[in-house]
Coordinates of C-alpha atoms and ligand atoms in Angstrom, one line a residue:
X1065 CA 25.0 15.8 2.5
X1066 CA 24.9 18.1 -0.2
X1067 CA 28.3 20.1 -0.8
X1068 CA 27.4 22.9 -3.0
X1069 CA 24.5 25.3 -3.0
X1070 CA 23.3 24.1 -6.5
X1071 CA 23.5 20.3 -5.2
X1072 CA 21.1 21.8 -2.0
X1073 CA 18.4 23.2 -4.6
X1074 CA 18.4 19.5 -6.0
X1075 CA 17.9 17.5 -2.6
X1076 CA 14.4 17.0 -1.6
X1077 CA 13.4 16.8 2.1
X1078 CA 11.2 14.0 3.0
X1079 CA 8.9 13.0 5.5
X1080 CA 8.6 9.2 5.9
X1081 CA 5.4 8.1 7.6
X1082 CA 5.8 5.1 8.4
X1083 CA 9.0 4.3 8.6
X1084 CA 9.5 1.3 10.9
X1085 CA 7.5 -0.9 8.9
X1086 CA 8.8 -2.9 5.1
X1087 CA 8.3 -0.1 2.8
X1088 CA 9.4 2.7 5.4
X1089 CA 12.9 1.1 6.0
X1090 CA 13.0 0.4 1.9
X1091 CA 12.6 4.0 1.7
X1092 CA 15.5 4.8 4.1
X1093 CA 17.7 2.3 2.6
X1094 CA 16.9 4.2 -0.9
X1095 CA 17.7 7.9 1.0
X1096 CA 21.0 6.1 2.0
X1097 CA 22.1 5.7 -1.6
X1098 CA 21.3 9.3 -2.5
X1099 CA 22.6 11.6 0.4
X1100 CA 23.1 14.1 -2.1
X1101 CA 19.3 14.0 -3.4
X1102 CA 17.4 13.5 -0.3
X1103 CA 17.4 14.5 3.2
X1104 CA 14.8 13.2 5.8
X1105 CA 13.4 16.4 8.1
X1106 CA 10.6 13.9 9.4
X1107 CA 10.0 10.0 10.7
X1108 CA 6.8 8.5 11.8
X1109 CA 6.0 5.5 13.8
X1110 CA 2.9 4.0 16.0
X1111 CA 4.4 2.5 19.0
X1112 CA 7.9 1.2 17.9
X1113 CA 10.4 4.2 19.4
X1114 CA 13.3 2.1 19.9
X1115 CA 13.8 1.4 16.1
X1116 CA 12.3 5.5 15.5
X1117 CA 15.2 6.7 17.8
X1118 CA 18.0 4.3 16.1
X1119 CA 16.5 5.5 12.6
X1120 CA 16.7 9.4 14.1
X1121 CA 20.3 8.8 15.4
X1122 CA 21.3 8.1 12.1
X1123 CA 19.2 10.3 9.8
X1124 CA 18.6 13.4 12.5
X1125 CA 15.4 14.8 11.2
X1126 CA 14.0 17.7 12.6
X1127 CA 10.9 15.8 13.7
X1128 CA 10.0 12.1 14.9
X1129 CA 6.3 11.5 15.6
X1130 CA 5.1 8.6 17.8
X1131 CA 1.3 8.2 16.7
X1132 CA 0.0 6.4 19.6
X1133 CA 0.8 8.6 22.9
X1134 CA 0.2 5.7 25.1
X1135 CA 3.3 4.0 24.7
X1136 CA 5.3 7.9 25.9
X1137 CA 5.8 6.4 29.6
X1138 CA 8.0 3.5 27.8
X1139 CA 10.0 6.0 25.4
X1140 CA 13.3 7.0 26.7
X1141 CA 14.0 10.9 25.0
X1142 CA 17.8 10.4 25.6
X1143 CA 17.7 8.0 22.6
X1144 CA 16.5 10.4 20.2
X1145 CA 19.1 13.1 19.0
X1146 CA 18.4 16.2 21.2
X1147 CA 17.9 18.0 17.4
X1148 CA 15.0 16.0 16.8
X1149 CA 11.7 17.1 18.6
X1150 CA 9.8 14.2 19.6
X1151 CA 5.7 14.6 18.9
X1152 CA 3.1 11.6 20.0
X1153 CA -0.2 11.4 18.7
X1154 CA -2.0 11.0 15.7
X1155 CA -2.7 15.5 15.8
X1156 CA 1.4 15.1 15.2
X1157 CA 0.9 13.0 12.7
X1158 CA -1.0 15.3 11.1
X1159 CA 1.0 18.4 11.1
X1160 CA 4.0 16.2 10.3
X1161 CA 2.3 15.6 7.0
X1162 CA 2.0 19.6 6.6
X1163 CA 5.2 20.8 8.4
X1164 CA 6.6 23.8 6.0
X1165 CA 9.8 23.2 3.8
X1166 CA 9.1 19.0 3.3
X1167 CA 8.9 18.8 -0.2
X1168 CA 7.8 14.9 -0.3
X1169 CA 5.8 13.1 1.9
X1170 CA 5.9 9.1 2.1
X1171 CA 2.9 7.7 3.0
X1172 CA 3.7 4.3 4.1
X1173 CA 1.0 3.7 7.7
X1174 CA -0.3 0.7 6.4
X1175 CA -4.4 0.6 6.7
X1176 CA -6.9 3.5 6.7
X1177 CA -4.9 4.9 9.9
X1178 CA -2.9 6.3 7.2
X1179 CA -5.7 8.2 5.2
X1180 CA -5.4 11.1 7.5
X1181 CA -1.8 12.6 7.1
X1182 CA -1.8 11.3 3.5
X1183 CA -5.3 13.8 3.2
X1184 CA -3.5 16.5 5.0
X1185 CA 0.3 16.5 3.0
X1186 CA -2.2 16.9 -0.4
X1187 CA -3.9 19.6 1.1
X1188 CA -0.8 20.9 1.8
X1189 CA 0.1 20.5 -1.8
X1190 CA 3.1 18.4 -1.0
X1191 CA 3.7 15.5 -3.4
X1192 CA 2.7 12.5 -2.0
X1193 CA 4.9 9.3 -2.6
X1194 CA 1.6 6.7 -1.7
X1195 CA 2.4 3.1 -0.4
X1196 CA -0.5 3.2 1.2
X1197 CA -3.2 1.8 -1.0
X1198 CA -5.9 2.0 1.5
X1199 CA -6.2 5.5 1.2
X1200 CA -7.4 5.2 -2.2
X1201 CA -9.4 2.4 -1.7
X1202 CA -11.6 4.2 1.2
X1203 CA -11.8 7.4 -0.8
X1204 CA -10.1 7.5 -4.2
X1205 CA -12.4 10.3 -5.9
X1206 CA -11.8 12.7 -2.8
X1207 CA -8.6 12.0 -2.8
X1208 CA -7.9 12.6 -6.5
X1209 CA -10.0 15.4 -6.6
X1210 CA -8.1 16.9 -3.6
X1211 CA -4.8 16.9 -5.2
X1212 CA -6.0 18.0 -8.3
X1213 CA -7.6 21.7 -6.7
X1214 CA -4.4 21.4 -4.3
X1215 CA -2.0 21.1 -7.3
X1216 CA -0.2 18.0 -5.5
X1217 CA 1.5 15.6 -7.4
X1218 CA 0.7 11.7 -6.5
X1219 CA 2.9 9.2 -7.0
X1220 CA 2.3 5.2 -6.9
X1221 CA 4.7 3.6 -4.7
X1222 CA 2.7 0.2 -5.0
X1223 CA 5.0 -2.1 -7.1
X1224 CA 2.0 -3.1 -9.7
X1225 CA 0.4 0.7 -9.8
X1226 CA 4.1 2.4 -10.0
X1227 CA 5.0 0.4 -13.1
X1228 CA 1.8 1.4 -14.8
X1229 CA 2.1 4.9 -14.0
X1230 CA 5.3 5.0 -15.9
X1231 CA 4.4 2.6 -18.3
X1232 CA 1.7 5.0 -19.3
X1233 CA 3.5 8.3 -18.8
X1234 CA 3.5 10.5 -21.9
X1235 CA 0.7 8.4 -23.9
X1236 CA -2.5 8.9 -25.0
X1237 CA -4.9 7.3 -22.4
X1238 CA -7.7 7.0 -25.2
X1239 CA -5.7 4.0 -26.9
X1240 CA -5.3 2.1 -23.5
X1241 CA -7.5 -1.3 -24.2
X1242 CA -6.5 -3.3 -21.0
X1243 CA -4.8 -2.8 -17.7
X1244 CA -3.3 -5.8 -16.2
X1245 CA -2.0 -6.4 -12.5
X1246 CA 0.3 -9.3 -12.0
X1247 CA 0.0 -11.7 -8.7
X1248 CA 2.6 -13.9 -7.1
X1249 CA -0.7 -15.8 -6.2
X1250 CA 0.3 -16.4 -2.8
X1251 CA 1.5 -19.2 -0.6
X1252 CA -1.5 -21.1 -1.6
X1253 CA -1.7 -20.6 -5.4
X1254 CA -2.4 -23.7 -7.2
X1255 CA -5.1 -25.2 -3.7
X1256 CA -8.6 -26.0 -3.1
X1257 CA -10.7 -24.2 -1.0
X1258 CA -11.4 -27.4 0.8
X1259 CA -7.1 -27.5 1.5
X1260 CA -7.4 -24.4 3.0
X1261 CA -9.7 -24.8 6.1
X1262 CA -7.2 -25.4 8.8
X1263 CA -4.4 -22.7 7.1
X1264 CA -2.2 -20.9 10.1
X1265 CA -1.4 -17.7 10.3
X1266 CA 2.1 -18.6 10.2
X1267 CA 1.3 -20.7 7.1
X1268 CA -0.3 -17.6 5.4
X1269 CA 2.9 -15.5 6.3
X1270 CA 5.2 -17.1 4.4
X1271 CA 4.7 -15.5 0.9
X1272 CA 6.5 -16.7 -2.4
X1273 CA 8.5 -13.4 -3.3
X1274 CA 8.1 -10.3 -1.4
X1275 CA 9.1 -9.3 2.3
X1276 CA 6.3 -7.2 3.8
X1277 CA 4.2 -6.3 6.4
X1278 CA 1.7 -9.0 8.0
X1279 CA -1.2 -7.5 7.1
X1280 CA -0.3 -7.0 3.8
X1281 CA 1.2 -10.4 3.4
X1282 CA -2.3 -11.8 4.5
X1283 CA -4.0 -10.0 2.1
X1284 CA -1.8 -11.4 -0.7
X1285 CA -2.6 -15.0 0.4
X1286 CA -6.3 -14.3 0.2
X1287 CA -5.5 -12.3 -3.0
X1288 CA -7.7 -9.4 -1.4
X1289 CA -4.1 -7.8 -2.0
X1290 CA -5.3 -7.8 -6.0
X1291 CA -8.8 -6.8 -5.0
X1292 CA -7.6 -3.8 -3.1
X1293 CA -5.1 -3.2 -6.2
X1294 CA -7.7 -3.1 -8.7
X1295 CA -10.1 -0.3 -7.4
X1296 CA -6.6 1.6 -6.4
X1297 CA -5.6 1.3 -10.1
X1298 CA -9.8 2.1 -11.1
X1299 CA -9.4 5.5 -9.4
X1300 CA -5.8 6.1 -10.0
X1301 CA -6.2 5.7 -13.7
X1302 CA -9.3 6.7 -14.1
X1303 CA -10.1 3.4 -16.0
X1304 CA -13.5 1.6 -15.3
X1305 CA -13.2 -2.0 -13.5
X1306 CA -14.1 -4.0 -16.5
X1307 CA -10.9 -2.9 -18.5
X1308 CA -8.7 -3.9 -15.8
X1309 CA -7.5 -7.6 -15.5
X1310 CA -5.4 -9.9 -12.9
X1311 CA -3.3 -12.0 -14.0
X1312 CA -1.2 -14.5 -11.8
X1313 CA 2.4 -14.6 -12.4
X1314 CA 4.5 -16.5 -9.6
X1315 CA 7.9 -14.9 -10.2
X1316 CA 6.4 -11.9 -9.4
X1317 CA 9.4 -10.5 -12.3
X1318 CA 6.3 -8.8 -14.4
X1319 CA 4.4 -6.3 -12.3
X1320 CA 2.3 -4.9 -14.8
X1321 CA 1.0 -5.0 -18.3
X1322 CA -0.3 -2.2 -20.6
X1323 CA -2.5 -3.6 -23.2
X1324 CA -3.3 -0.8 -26.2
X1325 CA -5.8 -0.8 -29.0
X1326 CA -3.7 -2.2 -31.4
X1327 CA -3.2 -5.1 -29.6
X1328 CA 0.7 -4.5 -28.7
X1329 CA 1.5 -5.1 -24.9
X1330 CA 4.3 -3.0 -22.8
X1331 CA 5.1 -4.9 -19.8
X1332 CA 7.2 -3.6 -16.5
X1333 CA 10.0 -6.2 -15.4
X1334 CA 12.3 -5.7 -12.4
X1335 CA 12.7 -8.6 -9.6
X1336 CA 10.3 -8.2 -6.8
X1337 CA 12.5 -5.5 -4.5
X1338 CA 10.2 -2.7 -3.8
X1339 CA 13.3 0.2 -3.6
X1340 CA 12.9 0.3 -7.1
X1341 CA 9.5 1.5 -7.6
X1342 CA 10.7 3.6 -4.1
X1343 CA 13.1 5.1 -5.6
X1344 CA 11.1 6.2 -9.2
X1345 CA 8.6 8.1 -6.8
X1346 CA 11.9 9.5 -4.7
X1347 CA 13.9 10.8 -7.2
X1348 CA 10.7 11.2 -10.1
X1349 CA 11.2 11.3 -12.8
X1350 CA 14.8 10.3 -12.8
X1351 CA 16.1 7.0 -12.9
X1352 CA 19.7 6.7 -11.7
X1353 CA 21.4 3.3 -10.4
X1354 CA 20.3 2.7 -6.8
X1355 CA 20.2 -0.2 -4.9
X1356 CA 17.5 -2.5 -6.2
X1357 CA 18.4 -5.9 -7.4
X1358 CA 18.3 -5.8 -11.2
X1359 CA 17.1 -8.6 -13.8
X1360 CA 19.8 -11.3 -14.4
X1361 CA 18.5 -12.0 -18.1
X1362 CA 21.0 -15.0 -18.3
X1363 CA 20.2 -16.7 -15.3
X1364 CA 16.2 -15.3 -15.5
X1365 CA 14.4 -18.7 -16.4
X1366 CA 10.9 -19.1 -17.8
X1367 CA 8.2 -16.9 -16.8
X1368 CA 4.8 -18.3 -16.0
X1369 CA 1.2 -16.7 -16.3
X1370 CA -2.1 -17.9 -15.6
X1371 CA -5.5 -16.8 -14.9
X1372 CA -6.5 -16.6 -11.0
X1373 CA -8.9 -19.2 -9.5
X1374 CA -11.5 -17.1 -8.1
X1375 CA -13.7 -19.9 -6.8
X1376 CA -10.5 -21.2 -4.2
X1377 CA -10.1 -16.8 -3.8
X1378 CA -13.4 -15.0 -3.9
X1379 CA -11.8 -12.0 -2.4
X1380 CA -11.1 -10.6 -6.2
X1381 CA -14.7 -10.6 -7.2
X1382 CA -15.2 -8.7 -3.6
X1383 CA -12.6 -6.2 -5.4
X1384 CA -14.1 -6.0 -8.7
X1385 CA -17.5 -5.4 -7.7
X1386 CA -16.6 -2.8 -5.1
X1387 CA -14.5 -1.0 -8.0
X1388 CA -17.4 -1.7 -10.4
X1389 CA -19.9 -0.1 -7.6
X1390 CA -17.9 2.7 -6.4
X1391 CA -18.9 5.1 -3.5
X1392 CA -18.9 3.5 -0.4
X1393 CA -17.9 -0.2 -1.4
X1394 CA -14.4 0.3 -0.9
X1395 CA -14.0 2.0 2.3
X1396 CA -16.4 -1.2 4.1
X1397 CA -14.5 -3.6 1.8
X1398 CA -11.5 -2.6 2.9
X1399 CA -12.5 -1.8 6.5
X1400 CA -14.0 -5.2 7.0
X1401 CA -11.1 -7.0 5.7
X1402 CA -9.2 -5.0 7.7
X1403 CA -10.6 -6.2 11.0
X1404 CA -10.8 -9.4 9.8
X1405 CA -7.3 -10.1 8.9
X1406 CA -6.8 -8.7 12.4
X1407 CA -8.8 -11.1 13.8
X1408 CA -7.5 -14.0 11.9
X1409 CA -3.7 -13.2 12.8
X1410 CA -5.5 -13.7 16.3
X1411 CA -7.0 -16.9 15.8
X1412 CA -10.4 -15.6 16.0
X1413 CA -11.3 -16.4 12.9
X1414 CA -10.5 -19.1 9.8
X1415 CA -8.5 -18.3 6.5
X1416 CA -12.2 -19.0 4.3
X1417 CA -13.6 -16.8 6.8
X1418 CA -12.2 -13.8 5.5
X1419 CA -13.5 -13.1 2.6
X1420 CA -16.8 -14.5 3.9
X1421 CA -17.0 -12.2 6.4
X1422 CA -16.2 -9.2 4.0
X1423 CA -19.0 -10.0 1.5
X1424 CA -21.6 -10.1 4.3
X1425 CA -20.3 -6.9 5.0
X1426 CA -20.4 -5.1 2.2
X1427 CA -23.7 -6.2 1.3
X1428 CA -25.7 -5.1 4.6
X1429 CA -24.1 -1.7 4.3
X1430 CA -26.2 0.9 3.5
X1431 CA -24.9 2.1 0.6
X1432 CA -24.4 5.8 -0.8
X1433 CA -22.9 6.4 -4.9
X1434 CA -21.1 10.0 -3.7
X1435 CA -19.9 10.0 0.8
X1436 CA -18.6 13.0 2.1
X1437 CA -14.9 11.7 3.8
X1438 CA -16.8 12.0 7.1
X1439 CA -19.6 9.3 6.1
X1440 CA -16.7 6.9 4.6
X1441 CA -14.6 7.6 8.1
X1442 CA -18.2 6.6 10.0
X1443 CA -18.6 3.7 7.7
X1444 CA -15.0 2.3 8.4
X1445 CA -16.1 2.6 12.3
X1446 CA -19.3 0.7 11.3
X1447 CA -17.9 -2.2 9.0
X1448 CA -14.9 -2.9 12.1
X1449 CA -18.4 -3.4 14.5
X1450 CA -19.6 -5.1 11.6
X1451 CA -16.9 -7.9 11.5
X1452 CA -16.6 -8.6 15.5
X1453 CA -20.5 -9.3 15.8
X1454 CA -20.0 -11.1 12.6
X1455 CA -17.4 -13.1 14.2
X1456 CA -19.5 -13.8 17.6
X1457 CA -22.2 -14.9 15.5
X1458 CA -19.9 -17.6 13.7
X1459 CA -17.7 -18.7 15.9
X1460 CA -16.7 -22.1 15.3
X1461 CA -13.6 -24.5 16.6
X1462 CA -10.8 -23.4 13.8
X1463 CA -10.2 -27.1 12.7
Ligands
NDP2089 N1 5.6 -3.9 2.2 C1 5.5 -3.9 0.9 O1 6.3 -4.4 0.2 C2 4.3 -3.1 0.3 C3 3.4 -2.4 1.1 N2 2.5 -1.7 0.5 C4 1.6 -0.9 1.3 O2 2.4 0.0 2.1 C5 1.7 0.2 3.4 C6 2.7 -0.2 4.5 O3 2.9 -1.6 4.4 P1 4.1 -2.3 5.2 O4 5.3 -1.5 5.2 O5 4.2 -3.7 4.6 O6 3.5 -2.4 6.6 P2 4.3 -2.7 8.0 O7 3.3 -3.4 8.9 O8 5.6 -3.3 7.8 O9 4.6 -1.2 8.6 C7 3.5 -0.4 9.0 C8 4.0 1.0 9.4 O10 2.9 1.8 9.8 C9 3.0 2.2 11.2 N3 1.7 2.2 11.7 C10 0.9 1.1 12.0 N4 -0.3 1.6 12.5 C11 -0.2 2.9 12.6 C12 -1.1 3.9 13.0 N5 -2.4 3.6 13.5 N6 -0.7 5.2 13.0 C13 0.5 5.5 12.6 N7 1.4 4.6 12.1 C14 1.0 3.3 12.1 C15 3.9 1.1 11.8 O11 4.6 1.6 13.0 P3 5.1 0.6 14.2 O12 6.3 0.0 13.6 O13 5.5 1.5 15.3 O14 4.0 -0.3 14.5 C16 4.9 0.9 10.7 O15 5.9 1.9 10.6 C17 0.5 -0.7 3.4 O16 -0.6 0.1 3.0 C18 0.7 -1.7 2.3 O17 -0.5 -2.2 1.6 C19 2.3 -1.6 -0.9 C20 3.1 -2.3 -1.7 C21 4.2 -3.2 -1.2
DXP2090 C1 5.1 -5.5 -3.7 C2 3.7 -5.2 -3.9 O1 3.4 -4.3 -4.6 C3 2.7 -6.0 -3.3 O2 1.4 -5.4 -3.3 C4 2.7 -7.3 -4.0 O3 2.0 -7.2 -5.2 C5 2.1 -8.4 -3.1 O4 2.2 -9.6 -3.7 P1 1.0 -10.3 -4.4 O5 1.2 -10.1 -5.9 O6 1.1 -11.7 -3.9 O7 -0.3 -9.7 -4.0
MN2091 MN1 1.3 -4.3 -5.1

């Protein structure tokens, strides 16, 4: 806790929405190392309130938000702190995004069930530490148009997006000649399509360098991850999909590359431990130690790039073209593939079958160049309906 009044005007009270999943319990262990710079006064979860009530025993926030009401017959109160009000639903949600006196709100929901709070702590004008990438994917120019007549500051929590945000701080945009995204590649870099008919979910789980969510972690084997990545960095940066490039890089060590005019390249390195790039958007734009794991150089080894096989992946020429196309691509994209990955973690449907279903998606969609957030929301609805009669239609023994 802050001791003196001038250490108080320094801490920064956080809402963390989100935080029983990967990135939300990064960000707490990040708030751990800094009790003097940041105080949580709000926690968000969807249905997991015994971990919520251990996390408010120990941080005591002011609020705790359980987004699905459903699960309130399970919740017993006497585990939260009787200093903490309990909220359920996703209205709380909301208004936890809003609440007055939160300086910084962590936006960590993963899917397009976080676009909503994110939306209302920028209209709010609070700065907006984003992990969630599907926001900007579904509705990127609203979004950045929002925070720019709100006056609320964004900052990229996603480990490829954060790294060019700082590697580009200060410069002149107008010398920028490439933007490149590094990817582990996956559990499955380096196989055929025809190798990965029969892949598990468990299989598909198990990724090379990074501990995350499922979903997330499914979307990195079918490197929609990237796809998802590039039209987040397209509207982020302002920088149109063709100057954008993936490259795969399996040590995960490089996150990003900044390619200028000149030809010189300034690349981000830190091992894969996401409470670094938490911590830059925490405590912006100061870097103190922390707690991330830091780059052995003696002990570092080679490191490896290559170009991504898109024919075994076509999930990053889904992403290209739906950064290239703009409007309404993104939010069925990512809608689509978000049902779908459901639906494989199921075993409804087969690894290859993802991006297949996506593209069929995305191209029946009746496509509009500027949506309203309403007509994006109503196409998310649409492209979920989409994938399950989709799915009907090709259902097929998974080998
Ligand atoms: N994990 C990582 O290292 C990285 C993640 N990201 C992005 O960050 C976001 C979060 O990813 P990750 O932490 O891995 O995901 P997890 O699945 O680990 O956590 C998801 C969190 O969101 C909550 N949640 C899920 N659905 C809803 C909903 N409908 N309403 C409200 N809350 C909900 C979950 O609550 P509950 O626990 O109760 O289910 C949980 O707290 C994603 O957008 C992902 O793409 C970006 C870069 C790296
Ligand atoms: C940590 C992070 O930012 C993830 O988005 C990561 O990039 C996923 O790994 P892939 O590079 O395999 O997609
Ligand atoms: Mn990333």
């Amino acid at each position: 806790m802050p001791t003196s009044a001038a250490e108080a005007a320094r801490c920064r009270h956080l809402v963390v929405l989100g935080s029983t999943g990967s990135i939300g319990r990064s960000t707490l262990e990040v708030v751990r190392h800094f009790p003097d710079r940041l105080r949580v006064v709000g926690l968000a979860a969807h249905r997991n309130w015994p971990l919520l009530a251990e996390q408010c025993r120990e941080f005591r926030p002011t609020w705790a938000v359980l987004a699905d009401a459903s699960v309130l017959p399970q919740v017993d109160r006497q585990a939260f702190p009787p200093t903490t009000e309990l909220r359920v639903g996703p209205d709380a949600l909301v208004e936890l995004a809003c609440a007055p006196g939160v300086d910084m709100v962590v936006a960590s929901i993963v899917g397009s069930a976080g676009l909503h709070s994110a939306w209302a702590a920028l209209e709010a004008g609070k700065t907006l530490a984003l992990a969630n990438k599907e926001t900007l994917v579904v509705a990127g120019p609203l979004i950045l148009e929002l925070a720019r007549n709100r006056g609320a500051r964004l900052l990229p929590v996603d480990s490829e997006h954060s790294a060019l945000f700082h590697l580009l701080e200060g410069r002149d945009r107008r010398d920028v000649a490439r933007l490149i995204l590094t990817a582990s590649g996956g559990p499955f870099r380096g196989k055929r399509a025809s190798e990965l008919r029969a892949v598990t979910p468990e299989q598909a789980l198990q990724h090379p360098t990074w501990q995350m969510g499922p979903k997330i972690t499914i979307d990195s084997a079918t490197l929609m991850n990237k796809a998802l990545e590039v039209i987040e960095a397209r509207w982020l940066f302002d920088i149109p999909a063709d100057r954008l490039e993936v490259l795969i890089h399996p040590e995960s060590m490089v996150h990003a590359l900044v390619e200028w005019a000149d030809g010189s390249v300034l690349a981000h390195l830190s091992p894969p431990d996401m409470r670094l790039p938490i911590q830059a958007a925490l405590l912006y734009p100061e870097r103190p130690p922390g707690p991330a794991r830091r780059v052995n150089w003696q002990k570092l080894g080679p490191l490896h790039f290559e170009p991504p096989d898109v024919e075994t992946f076509p999930a990053l020429t889904l992403g290209y073209e739906a950064a290239q196309r703009g409007g309404t691509c993104g939010a069925v994209l990512n809608a689509a593939n978000e049902a779908a990955v459901e639906r494989f973690l199921a075993g409804d449907l087969a690894f290859l079958d993802i991006p297949r279903c996506c593209r069929a998606v995305l191209e029946v969609h009746p496509y509009e160049p500027r949506p309203s957030l309403d007509r994006l929301l109503a196409l998310d609805r649409w492209a979920r309906q989409e994938v399950s009669r989709w799915t009907h239609a090709h259902l097929h023994p998974i080998p």
